[in-house]
Amino acid sequence: MAVLLDQVGEHVGFTGGQGVGRSGHQVVETDAGLAHPRCGRGAVPLRGDQGGRRLGSRLAEGNVAPADSNLMRRFRAGGLATIGRTATPEFAYGITTEAVLYGPTRNPWDLDRSAGGSSGGSAAAVAAGIVPIAHATDAAGSIRIPAAGTGLFGLKPTRGRVSMGPDVDEIFNGLAVQGGVSRTVRDSAALLDRIRGPESGDPYFAAEPDRPYAEEITRAPGSLRIGVIVQGGGRRRTEGPVADAVSRTAELVASLGHHVEEATLELGVSWEQFVLANARLWTANLVPWLDALAAASDRPIDPSTVQPEMLASYAWGRQVSGADFVSALGVRNTVARSLGRHFHQYDVLLTPTLPELPPRLGVYAEGVEDLDGLGWVDRLFDRSPFTAGFNVAGTPAMSVPLATEPATGLPIGLQFAAGYGREDTLFRLAAQLEQAAPWSHRTPAVWAGSH
């Protein structure tokens, strides 16, 4: 394992008191018959573990979680053994995992390329076969983006499906949700069954499903109305290999009996308004986090502790007025209503997860010193135009590893999104796709098992 971690540049700090075996894996048999050692992403509180509160930042080094989060308690109760921590970009505020604190996390399919973010460390660990499943969060694509880039399955649940407490009621004003990445639909369904449901004090919650998701994957999805969207709303056009993968996937779902037609994604506001509103919400939320960490650690917020893009975002967030913030919440409402109406016409929307193949390491950092906080968010959304809308709307979406680029073998993820609370539809469809076009036989060059 140490060799594998060195190859992918992945930081995993093993936690004490977890009963980890000599191999570094503790296998726990659950009532679903699953073997689940797992890694925890470095952004969820785990009592007594310093790694859990570093958030990929020098500013937060040494910060110890005083208690488990609701999510961590559910991991424990569900029989999941946490064997270590995985890397995240600084403050989980990016879609590539290249924090100065740890160095870059590399993609097991091509070590010169990004594993995505913000759950890139989790994705690298699962893609390399170190663990079968790992925790991930998603505020603008951070489950689906690394899943797409590393050939994994990743489902972003509905807003309110998993408790964010007790320290916070929301993260990024409801844009962020908890989940995981895995190699199989079964494992992701079992994970969500173990962590879903409200806790005392949660401001809202999604209605409980009719049956466990582990049962949903055994049921046929029926004939679904699927709208296909190839191009995103920003400047970046979908690259040829990715567009071809969407076309092939549309043909696949049609062959399975679904009704497929071209669609357009209407956000209800211009792309520029969408990016601006998200930048205001993101950066305004960042300010008190950094202020609290600086006060707790007695460290300054400056280049010695915080990366350039985060310093720029912090400075920009300090200028967001109360009126600006309320206006951004208004845009959130407009987008949620507009996007939600798509699911009156369609059961599912199909898009690329990303418009391009996994980018090379260092691409996102080019010229970052010249960006302000809005410029940084604009850069992220330009390279991931398909994912963030479903965070704003609060609806579930999944990246499914149905394709590869013929010349390189690099994974291409396809995103499927459904209406609020309809993870059941997505899990049924995902299981059908996994059976029709299986992917578990594909493994990267950096792999813990035998090829």
Tab-separated table of C-alpha atoms in Angstrom:
chain	number	residue	atom	x	y	z
A	1	MET	CA	0.000	0.000	0.000
A	2	ALA	CA	2.794	2.430	0.815
A	3	VAL	CA	4.145	2.050	-2.727
A	4	LEU	CA	0.713	2.730	-4.201
A	5	LEU	CA	0.213	5.809	-2.048
A	6	ASP	CA	3.608	7.096	-3.091
A	7	GLN	CA	2.748	6.598	-6.758
A	8	VAL	CA	-0.534	8.504	-6.680
A	9	GLY	CA	0.860	11.169	-4.365
A	10	GLU	CA	-2.022	10.453	-2.039
A	11	HIS	CA	-1.932	11.473	1.608
A	12	VAL	CA	-3.574	8.948	3.900
A	13	GLY	CA	-2.898	9.492	7.616
A	14	PHE	CA	-3.935	6.320	9.380
A	15	THR	CA	-6.128	6.919	12.393
A	16	GLY	CA	-5.485	5.244	15.714
A	17	GLY	CA	-7.850	2.966	17.559
A	18	GLN	CA	-9.621	1.734	14.445
A	19	GLY	CA	-8.507	-1.903	14.647
A	20	VAL	CA	-6.621	-1.673	11.368
A	21	GLY	CA	-4.988	-4.945	10.390
A	22	ARG	CA	-1.387	-5.392	9.309
A	23	SER	CA	-2.424	-4.901	5.683
A	24	GLY	CA	-3.991	-1.547	6.610
A	25	HIS	CA	-7.463	-2.906	5.818
A	26	GLN	CA	-10.111	-3.915	8.269
A	27	VAL	CA	-12.888	-5.802	6.491
A	28	VAL	CA	-16.325	-5.660	8.076
A	29	GLU	CA	-19.168	-7.895	6.936
A	30	THR	CA	-22.438	-5.963	6.882
A	31	ASP	CA	-25.996	-7.205	6.637
A	32	ALA	CA	-25.854	-6.521	2.895
A	33	GLY	CA	-22.952	-8.937	2.599
A	34	LEU	CA	-20.464	-6.195	1.712
A	35	ALA	CA	-16.825	-5.941	2.693
A	36	HIS	CA	-16.207	-2.283	3.501
A	37	PRO	CA	-12.940	-0.846	4.626
A	38	ARG	CA	-13.204	2.831	3.725
A	39	CYS	CA	-11.247	6.035	3.682
A	40	GLY	CA	-12.558	9.266	5.159
A	41	ARG	CA	-12.068	12.482	3.236
A	42	GLY	CA	-10.109	15.121	5.120
A	43	ALA	CA	-13.100	17.355	5.740
A	44	VAL	CA	-15.402	15.387	8.047
A	45	PRO	CA	-14.917	15.602	11.826
A	46	LEU	CA	-13.585	12.421	13.453
A	47	ARG	CA	-13.121	12.771	17.203
A	48	GLY	CA	-9.501	13.144	18.268
A	49	ASP	CA	-8.097	12.959	14.733
A	50	GLN	CA	-5.977	15.898	13.628
A	51	GLY	CA	-6.137	14.917	9.968
A	52	GLY	CA	-9.868	15.324	9.912
A	53	ARG	CA	-9.748	19.070	10.492
A	54	ARG	CA	-6.773	20.156	8.377
A	55	LEU	CA	-8.981	20.797	5.357
A	56	GLY	CA	-5.918	20.619	3.130
A	57	SER	CA	-4.551	23.840	4.621
A	58	ARG	CA	-1.477	24.912	6.555
A	59	LEU	CA	-3.765	27.311	8.417
A	60	ALA	CA	-5.599	24.374	10.012
A	61	GLU	CA	-2.627	22.143	10.889
A	62	GLY	CA	-2.997	20.699	14.375
A	63	ASN	CA	-6.701	21.408	14.571
A	64	VAL	CA	-8.281	18.463	16.411
A	65	ALA	CA	-11.932	17.515	16.008
A	66	PRO	CA	-13.555	17.539	19.490
A	67	ALA	CA	-16.323	15.125	18.501
A	68	ASP	CA	-17.643	12.968	15.693
A	69	SER	CA	-20.047	14.475	13.208
A	70	ASN	CA	-23.460	12.884	12.693
A	71	LEU	CA	-22.066	11.372	9.508
A	72	MET	CA	-19.104	9.772	11.277
A	73	ARG	CA	-21.404	8.297	13.909
A	74	ARG	CA	-23.470	6.738	11.144
A	75	PHE	CA	-20.368	5.351	9.483
A	76	ARG	CA	-19.483	3.632	12.745
A	77	ALA	CA	-23.025	2.385	13.363
A	78	GLY	CA	-23.178	1.047	9.815
A	79	GLY	CA	-20.166	-1.193	10.368
A	80	LEU	CA	-17.775	0.836	8.203
A	81	ALA	CA	-14.128	0.756	9.292
A	82	THR	CA	-12.268	3.997	8.660
A	83	ILE	CA	-8.656	3.147	7.841
A	84	GLY	CA	-7.322	6.597	7.007
A	85	ARG	CA	-7.754	10.144	5.771
A	86	THR	CA	-7.576	11.249	2.155
A	87	ALA	CA	-6.436	14.517	0.633
A	88	THR	CA	-8.624	17.427	-0.378
A	89	PRO	CA	-7.794	20.747	-2.033
A	90	GLU	CA	-7.456	23.616	0.405
A	91	PHE	CA	-10.777	24.047	2.221
A	92	ALA	CA	-12.317	21.620	-0.329
A	93	TYR	CA	-12.580	24.674	-2.558
A	94	GLY	CA	-11.568	23.331	-5.942
A	95	ILE	CA	-12.050	20.570	-8.503
A	96	THR	CA	-8.466	19.354	-8.536
A	97	THR	CA	-6.643	18.052	-5.457
A	98	GLU	CA	-3.316	19.876	-5.456
A	99	ALA	CA	-3.022	21.426	-2.000
A	100	VAL	CA	0.367	22.870	-1.019
A	101	LEU	CA	0.062	21.052	2.315
A	102	TYR	CA	0.259	17.575	0.737
A	103	GLY	CA	1.252	18.109	-2.876
A	104	PRO	CA	-0.775	16.877	-5.845
A	105	THR	CA	-2.964	13.797	-5.776
A	106	ARG	CA	-2.340	11.919	-9.023
A	107	ASN	CA	-4.788	10.039	-11.186
A	108	PRO	CA	-4.066	6.267	-11.110
A	109	TRP	CA	-4.906	6.103	-14.834
A	110	ASP	CA	-2.238	8.661	-15.730
A	111	LEU	CA	0.056	10.000	-13.023
A	112	ASP	CA	0.524	13.290	-14.864
A	113	ARG	CA	-3.185	14.035	-14.642
A	114	SER	CA	-5.510	15.245	-11.907
A	115	ALA	CA	-7.698	12.888	-9.891
A	116	GLY	CA	-10.271	15.677	-9.708
A	117	GLY	CA	-11.650	17.333	-6.632
A	118	SER	CA	-12.578	18.180	-4.157
A	119	SER	CA	-12.823	14.492	-3.228
A	120	GLY	CA	-9.769	13.634	-5.337
A	121	GLY	CA	-7.926	11.801	-2.575
A	122	SER	CA	-10.906	9.539	-1.975
A	123	ALA	CA	-11.280	8.849	-5.690
A	124	ALA	CA	-7.576	8.050	-6.124
A	125	ALA	CA	-7.671	5.578	-3.224
A	126	VAL	CA	-10.717	3.744	-4.583
A	127	ALA	CA	-9.597	3.851	-8.221
A	128	ALA	CA	-6.232	2.334	-7.265
A	129	GLY	CA	-7.983	-0.513	-5.441
A	130	ILE	CA	-6.754	0.485	-1.978
A	131	VAL	CA	-10.318	0.521	-0.597
A	132	PRO	CA	-13.662	-0.333	-2.215
A	133	ILE	CA	-15.428	2.838	-1.087
A	134	ALA	CA	-14.536	6.257	0.318
A	135	HIS	CA	-16.329	9.243	1.750
A	136	ALA	CA	-16.851	12.248	-0.518
A	137	THR	CA	-18.758	15.521	-0.426
A	138	ASP	CA	-20.229	17.548	-3.262
A	139	ALA	CA	-20.924	21.313	-3.342
A	140	ALA	CA	-20.474	21.828	-7.094
A	141	GLY	CA	-19.517	18.411	-8.410
A	142	SER	CA	-16.974	17.147	-5.882
A	143	ILE	CA	-18.330	13.579	-5.842
A	144	ARG	CA	-19.069	13.367	-9.557
A	145	ILE	CA	-15.985	15.130	-10.956
A	146	PRO	CA	-13.354	12.871	-9.341
A	147	ALA	CA	-15.545	9.832	-10.038
A	148	ALA	CA	-15.625	10.785	-13.723
A	149	GLY	CA	-11.878	11.347	-13.933
A	150	THR	CA	-10.913	8.099	-12.209
A	151	GLY	CA	-13.490	5.682	-13.614
A	152	LEU	CA	-15.719	5.356	-10.533
A	153	PHE	CA	-19.399	5.507	-9.694
A	154	GLY	CA	-20.388	8.562	-7.664
A	155	LEU	CA	-23.877	9.718	-6.689
A	156	LYS	CA	-24.650	13.129	-5.195
A	157	PRO	CA	-27.730	12.705	-2.988
A	158	THR	CA	-30.682	15.042	-2.700
A	159	ARG	CA	-30.289	18.087	-0.460
A	160	GLY	CA	-31.393	17.053	3.027
A	161	ARG	CA	-30.868	13.327	2.443
A	162	VAL	CA	-27.845	13.145	4.794
A	163	SER	CA	-27.426	15.232	7.943
A	164	MET	CA	-24.673	17.861	7.921
A	165	GLY	CA	-24.759	18.371	11.694
A	166	PRO	CA	-24.225	18.923	14.448
A	167	ASP	CA	-21.643	21.697	13.992
A	168	VAL	CA	-23.453	23.202	10.993
A	169	ASP	CA	-26.955	23.044	9.586
A	170	GLU	CA	-25.831	23.664	5.995
A	171	ILE	CA	-22.557	23.966	4.092
A	172	PHE	CA	-22.442	26.608	1.365
A	173	ASN	CA	-26.109	27.408	2.036
A	174	GLY	CA	-27.346	23.972	1.109
A	175	LEU	CA	-25.164	23.444	-1.944
A	176	ALA	CA	-23.027	20.741	-0.287
A	177	VAL	CA	-24.092	17.158	0.432
A	178	GLN	CA	-22.373	14.054	1.808
A	179	GLY	CA	-21.873	10.776	-0.019
A	180	GLY	CA	-19.134	8.571	-1.412
A	181	VAL	CA	-17.359	7.120	-4.423
A	182	SER	CA	-17.119	3.410	-5.195
A	183	ARG	CA	-16.418	0.882	-7.933
A	184	THR	CA	-19.941	-0.578	-7.902
A	185	VAL	CA	-23.512	0.670	-7.784
A	186	ARG	CA	-24.244	-1.841	-5.021
A	187	ASP	CA	-21.663	-0.361	-2.669
A	188	SER	CA	-22.880	3.206	-3.183
A	189	ALA	CA	-26.493	2.134	-2.597
A	190	ALA	CA	-25.530	0.338	0.622
A	191	LEU	CA	-23.538	3.357	1.804
A	192	LEU	CA	-26.423	5.775	1.289
A	193	ASP	CA	-28.768	3.420	3.135
A	194	ARG	CA	-26.461	3.609	6.140
A	195	ILE	CA	-26.031	7.382	6.256
A	196	ARG	CA	-29.381	8.762	5.080
A	197	GLY	CA	-32.026	10.267	7.347
A	198	PRO	CA	-32.420	13.370	9.517
A	199	GLU	CA	-30.962	14.209	12.900
A	200	SER	CA	-32.322	16.465	15.636
A	201	GLY	CA	-31.954	20.121	14.713
A	202	ASP	CA	-31.605	19.638	10.958
A	203	PRO	CA	-33.320	22.582	9.226
A	204	TYR	CA	-35.002	20.330	6.640
A	205	PHE	CA	-34.773	16.798	5.317
A	206	ALA	CA	-35.747	14.778	2.280
A	207	ALA	CA	-38.605	12.316	2.714
A	208	GLU	CA	-37.412	8.791	3.413
A	209	PRO	CA	-37.486	6.468	0.382
A	210	ASP	CA	-40.144	3.786	0.005
A	211	ARG	CA	-37.544	1.018	0.303
A	212	PRO	CA	-33.798	0.691	0.852
A	213	TYR	CA	-31.641	1.681	-2.090
A	214	ALA	CA	-29.986	-1.732	-1.872
A	215	GLU	CA	-33.389	-3.098	-2.915
A	216	GLU	CA	-33.945	-0.472	-5.592
A	217	ILE	CA	-30.953	-1.730	-7.565
A	218	THR	CA	-32.718	-5.079	-7.961
A	219	ARG	CA	-35.751	-3.441	-9.590
A	220	ALA	CA	-36.110	-2.536	-13.260
A	221	PRO	CA	-36.276	1.217	-13.939
A	222	GLY	CA	-39.104	0.913	-16.445
A	223	SER	CA	-39.118	3.011	-19.594
A	224	LEU	CA	-37.725	6.450	-18.705
A	225	ARG	CA	-37.959	9.753	-20.547
A	226	ILE	CA	-34.342	10.880	-20.883
A	227	GLY	CA	-33.276	14.315	-22.126
A	228	VAL	CA	-29.761	14.513	-23.558
A	229	ILE	CA	-27.618	17.647	-23.212
A	230	VAL	CA	-24.167	17.744	-24.823
A	231	GLN	CA	-23.061	21.367	-24.359
A	232	GLY	CA	-22.885	23.311	-21.099
A	233	GLY	CA	-23.884	26.889	-20.456
A	234	GLY	CA	-20.412	28.418	-20.215
A	235	ARG	CA	-17.685	29.225	-22.709
A	236	ARG	CA	-16.051	25.803	-22.851
A	237	ARG	CA	-17.275	23.433	-25.545
A	238	THR	CA	-17.470	19.702	-24.913
A	239	GLU	CA	-14.475	17.937	-26.452
A	240	GLY	CA	-14.995	15.451	-29.275
A	241	PRO	CA	-14.255	12.222	-27.360
A	242	VAL	CA	-16.626	13.266	-24.572
A	243	ALA	CA	-19.394	14.280	-26.990
A	244	ASP	CA	-18.973	10.929	-28.746
A	245	ALA	CA	-19.324	9.174	-25.383
A	246	VAL	CA	-22.602	10.997	-24.761
A	247	SER	CA	-23.889	9.889	-28.165
A	248	ARG	CA	-22.923	6.278	-27.521
A	249	THR	CA	-24.549	6.395	-24.098
A	250	ALA	CA	-27.750	7.829	-25.569
A	251	GLU	CA	-27.788	4.915	-28.005
A	252	LEU	CA	-27.227	2.494	-25.135
A	253	VAL	CA	-30.105	3.792	-23.014
A	254	ALA	CA	-32.379	3.830	-26.061
A	255	SER	CA	-31.509	0.179	-26.706
A	256	LEU	CA	-32.588	-0.570	-23.127
A	257	GLY	CA	-36.081	0.708	-23.870
A	258	HIS	CA	-35.871	4.327	-22.715
A	259	HIS	CA	-37.231	7.253	-24.715
A	260	VAL	CA	-34.344	9.575	-25.595
A	261	GLU	CA	-34.413	13.064	-27.082
A	262	GLU	CA	-32.252	16.168	-27.216
A	263	ALA	CA	-32.851	18.716	-24.480
A	264	THR	CA	-31.503	22.064	-23.286
A	265	LEU	CA	-30.632	23.038	-19.745
A	266	GLU	CA	-32.395	26.227	-18.658
A	267	LEU	CA	-31.057	27.769	-15.456
A	268	GLY	CA	-33.505	30.676	-15.401
A	269	VAL	CA	-30.619	33.178	-15.274
A	270	SER	CA	-27.659	33.925	-17.513
A	271	TRP	CA	-24.461	31.922	-17.069
A	272	GLU	CA	-22.708	35.047	-15.788
A	273	GLN	CA	-25.420	35.607	-13.167
A	274	PHE	CA	-25.183	31.961	-12.143
A	275	VAL	CA	-21.413	32.141	-11.640
A	276	LEU	CA	-21.638	35.473	-9.791
A	277	ALA	CA	-24.270	34.186	-7.356
A	278	ASN	CA	-22.246	31.062	-6.602
A	279	ALA	CA	-19.092	33.123	-6.116
A	280	ARG	CA	-20.899	35.320	-3.603
A	281	LEU	CA	-22.194	32.337	-1.636
A	282	TRP	CA	-18.906	30.439	-1.738
A	283	THR	CA	-16.615	33.310	-0.789
A	284	ALA	CA	-18.891	34.770	1.884
A	285	ASN	CA	-19.017	31.363	3.559
A	286	LEU	CA	-15.241	31.068	3.347
A	287	VAL	CA	-14.574	34.246	5.361
A	288	PRO	CA	-15.805	33.106	8.812
A	289	TRP	CA	-14.209	29.670	8.341
A	290	LEU	CA	-10.770	31.199	7.801
A	291	ASP	CA	-11.271	33.759	10.541
A	292	ALA	CA	-12.165	31.019	13.024
A	293	LEU	CA	-9.210	28.838	12.022
A	294	ALA	CA	-6.824	31.779	12.282
A	295	ALA	CA	-8.121	32.630	15.747
A	296	ALA	CA	-7.903	29.008	16.917
A	297	SER	CA	-4.399	28.444	15.564
A	298	ASP	CA	-3.041	31.932	16.286
A	299	ARG	CA	-1.770	32.056	12.693
A	300	PRO	CA	-2.122	34.869	10.168
A	301	ILE	CA	-4.195	34.604	7.012
A	302	ASP	CA	-1.435	35.297	4.528
A	303	PRO	CA	0.703	33.499	1.904
A	304	SER	CA	2.527	31.553	4.615
A	305	THR	CA	-0.680	29.726	5.548
A	306	VAL	CA	-3.130	30.061	2.642
A	307	GLN	CA	-2.797	29.470	-1.101
A	308	PRO	CA	-3.177	32.358	-3.597
A	309	GLU	CA	-6.619	31.407	-4.918
A	310	MET	CA	-7.943	31.091	-1.369
A	311	LEU	CA	-6.453	34.427	-0.305
A	312	ALA	CA	-8.115	36.030	-3.318
A	313	SER	CA	-11.424	34.337	-2.508
A	314	TYR	CA	-11.179	35.392	1.144
A	315	ALA	CA	-10.526	39.028	0.179
A	316	TRP	CA	-13.360	39.007	-2.369
A	317	GLY	CA	-15.744	37.406	0.117
A	318	ARG	CA	-15.092	40.148	2.649
A	319	GLN	CA	-16.505	42.611	0.126
A	320	VAL	CA	-19.775	40.704	-0.402
A	321	SER	CA	-22.515	42.810	1.176
A	322	GLY	CA	-25.606	41.537	2.930
A	323	ALA	CA	-27.678	42.663	-0.035
A	324	ASP	CA	-25.346	40.811	-2.415
A	325	PHE	CA	-25.726	37.671	-0.341
A	326	VAL	CA	-29.524	37.836	-0.270
A	327	SER	CA	-29.528	38.446	-4.015
A	328	ALA	CA	-27.430	35.307	-4.486
A	329	LEU	CA	-29.956	33.318	-2.476
A	330	GLY	CA	-32.620	34.673	-4.806
A	331	VAL	CA	-30.666	33.320	-7.779
A	332	ARG	CA	-30.426	29.981	-5.992
A	333	ASN	CA	-34.213	29.908	-5.780
A	334	THR	CA	-34.655	30.882	-9.446
A	335	VAL	CA	-32.256	28.170	-10.615
A	336	ALA	CA	-33.843	25.528	-8.379
A	337	ARG	CA	-37.314	26.305	-9.763
A	338	SER	CA	-36.151	26.445	-13.367
A	339	LEU	CA	-34.077	23.282	-13.201
A	340	GLY	CA	-36.798	21.464	-11.317
A	341	ARG	CA	-39.258	22.073	-14.133
A	342	HIS	CA	-37.113	19.952	-16.454
A	343	PHE	CA	-38.220	16.915	-14.476
A	344	HIS	CA	-41.850	17.522	-15.390
A	345	GLN	CA	-40.886	16.683	-18.971
A	346	TYR	CA	-38.088	14.172	-18.317
A	347	ASP	CA	-37.460	11.526	-15.705
A	348	VAL	CA	-33.710	11.854	-16.154
A	349	LEU	CA	-31.261	14.243	-17.804
A	350	LEU	CA	-28.074	12.879	-19.411
A	351	THR	CA	-24.999	15.100	-19.770
A	352	PRO	CA	-21.235	14.690	-19.713
A	353	THR	CA	-19.967	14.894	-16.170
A	354	LEU	CA	-17.051	16.976	-17.487
A	355	PRO	CA	-16.576	18.521	-20.934
A	356	GLU	CA	-12.992	17.258	-21.187
A	357	LEU	CA	-10.677	14.416	-20.252
A	358	PRO	CA	-8.947	14.598	-16.848
A	359	PRO	CA	-6.696	17.674	-17.067
A	360	ARG	CA	-2.973	17.598	-16.474
A	361	LEU	CA	-1.710	18.595	-13.056
A	362	GLY	CA	-0.947	22.291	-12.734
A	363	VAL	CA	-3.501	23.480	-15.298
A	364	TYR	CA	-5.815	25.044	-12.728
A	365	ALA	CA	-2.945	26.938	-11.085
A	366	GLU	CA	-1.805	28.683	-14.262
A	367	GLY	CA	-1.997	32.455	-13.714
A	368	VAL	CA	-3.892	31.992	-10.460
A	369	GLU	CA	-2.071	34.965	-8.911
A	370	ASP	CA	-3.965	37.235	-11.312
A	371	LEU	CA	-7.437	36.001	-10.320
A	372	ASP	CA	-9.798	37.458	-7.757
A	373	GLY	CA	-12.412	35.369	-5.951
A	374	LEU	CA	-14.932	35.680	-8.760
A	375	GLY	CA	-12.264	34.782	-11.295
A	376	TRP	CA	-11.382	31.592	-9.412
A	377	VAL	CA	-15.009	30.416	-9.265
A	378	ASP	CA	-15.428	31.322	-12.934
A	379	ARG	CA	-12.405	29.161	-13.786
A	380	LEU	CA	-13.830	26.199	-11.879
A	381	PHE	CA	-17.290	26.505	-13.402
A	382	ASP	CA	-15.877	26.979	-16.903
A	383	ARG	CA	-14.191	23.583	-16.630
A	384	SER	CA	-17.184	21.897	-14.982
A	385	PRO	CA	-20.315	23.483	-16.472
A	386	PHE	CA	-22.641	20.488	-16.004
A	387	THR	CA	-22.450	19.689	-12.299
A	388	ALA	CA	-23.087	22.781	-10.169
A	389	GLY	CA	-26.653	23.423	-11.330
A	390	PHE	CA	-27.861	20.285	-9.573
A	391	ASN	CA	-26.220	21.419	-6.331
A	392	VAL	CA	-28.040	24.715	-6.539
A	393	ALA	CA	-31.306	22.903	-7.291
A	394	GLY	CA	-30.666	20.307	-4.583
A	395	THR	CA	-31.520	17.407	-6.891
A	396	PRO	CA	-29.651	14.076	-7.079
A	397	ALA	CA	-27.157	13.352	-9.848
A	398	MET	CA	-24.654	10.593	-10.519
A	399	SER	CA	-21.534	10.073	-12.620
A	400	VAL	CA	-21.385	6.644	-14.226
A	401	PRO	CA	-18.108	5.322	-15.760
A	402	LEU	CA	-19.608	4.101	-19.023
A	403	ALA	CA	-16.912	5.205	-21.476
A	404	THR	CA	-13.210	5.570	-22.097
A	405	GLU	CA	-11.238	7.657	-24.563
A	406	PRO	CA	-10.130	5.191	-27.285
A	407	ALA	CA	-6.624	6.578	-27.808
A	408	THR	CA	-5.569	6.773	-24.144
A	409	GLY	CA	-8.010	4.588	-22.232
A	410	LEU	CA	-8.760	7.497	-19.882
A	411	PRO	CA	-12.164	7.261	-18.159
A	412	ILE	CA	-15.114	9.396	-19.254
A	413	GLY	CA	-17.981	9.843	-16.828
A	414	LEU	CA	-21.578	10.349	-17.909
A	415	GLN	CA	-23.876	12.302	-15.615
A	416	PHE	CA	-27.501	11.352	-15.014
A	417	ALA	CA	-29.715	13.671	-12.951
A	418	ALA	CA	-33.243	13.200	-11.603
A	419	GLY	CA	-35.865	15.206	-9.723
A	420	TYR	CA	-35.777	16.022	-6.032
A	421	GLY	CA	-35.767	12.890	-3.898
A	422	ARG	CA	-35.504	10.495	-6.847
A	423	GLU	CA	-32.322	8.631	-6.007
A	424	ASP	CA	-34.458	5.517	-6.460
A	425	THR	CA	-34.778	6.245	-10.187
A	426	LEU	CA	-31.054	6.845	-10.516
A	427	PHE	CA	-30.050	3.692	-8.645
A	428	ARG	CA	-32.380	1.536	-10.737
A	429	LEU	CA	-31.013	3.031	-13.944
A	430	ALA	CA	-27.412	2.760	-12.742
A	431	ALA	CA	-27.819	-0.930	-11.944
A	432	GLN	CA	-29.298	-1.535	-15.381
A	433	LEU	CA	-26.414	0.307	-17.045
A	434	GLU	CA	-23.843	-1.557	-14.951
A	435	GLN	CA	-25.285	-4.851	-16.142
A	436	ALA	CA	-25.528	-3.747	-19.791
A	437	ALA	CA	-22.099	-2.095	-19.958
A	438	PRO	CA	-20.025	-3.311	-16.993
A	439	TRP	CA	-16.959	-1.372	-15.964
A	440	SER	CA	-15.483	-3.160	-12.943
A	441	HIS	CA	-13.078	-5.139	-15.154
A	442	ARG	CA	-11.298	-1.902	-16.145
A	443	THR	CA	-8.402	-1.095	-13.842
A	444	PRO	CA	-5.723	1.607	-14.021
A	445	ALA	CA	-1.966	1.131	-14.317
A	446	VAL	CA	-1.596	1.889	-10.603
A	447	TRP	CA	-3.680	-0.869	-9.030
A	448	ALA	CA	-3.524	-2.759	-5.747
A	449	GLY	CA	-4.850	-6.012	-7.151
A	450	SER	CA	-3.733	-8.248	-9.980
A	451	HIS	CA	-4.614	-7.124	-13.495
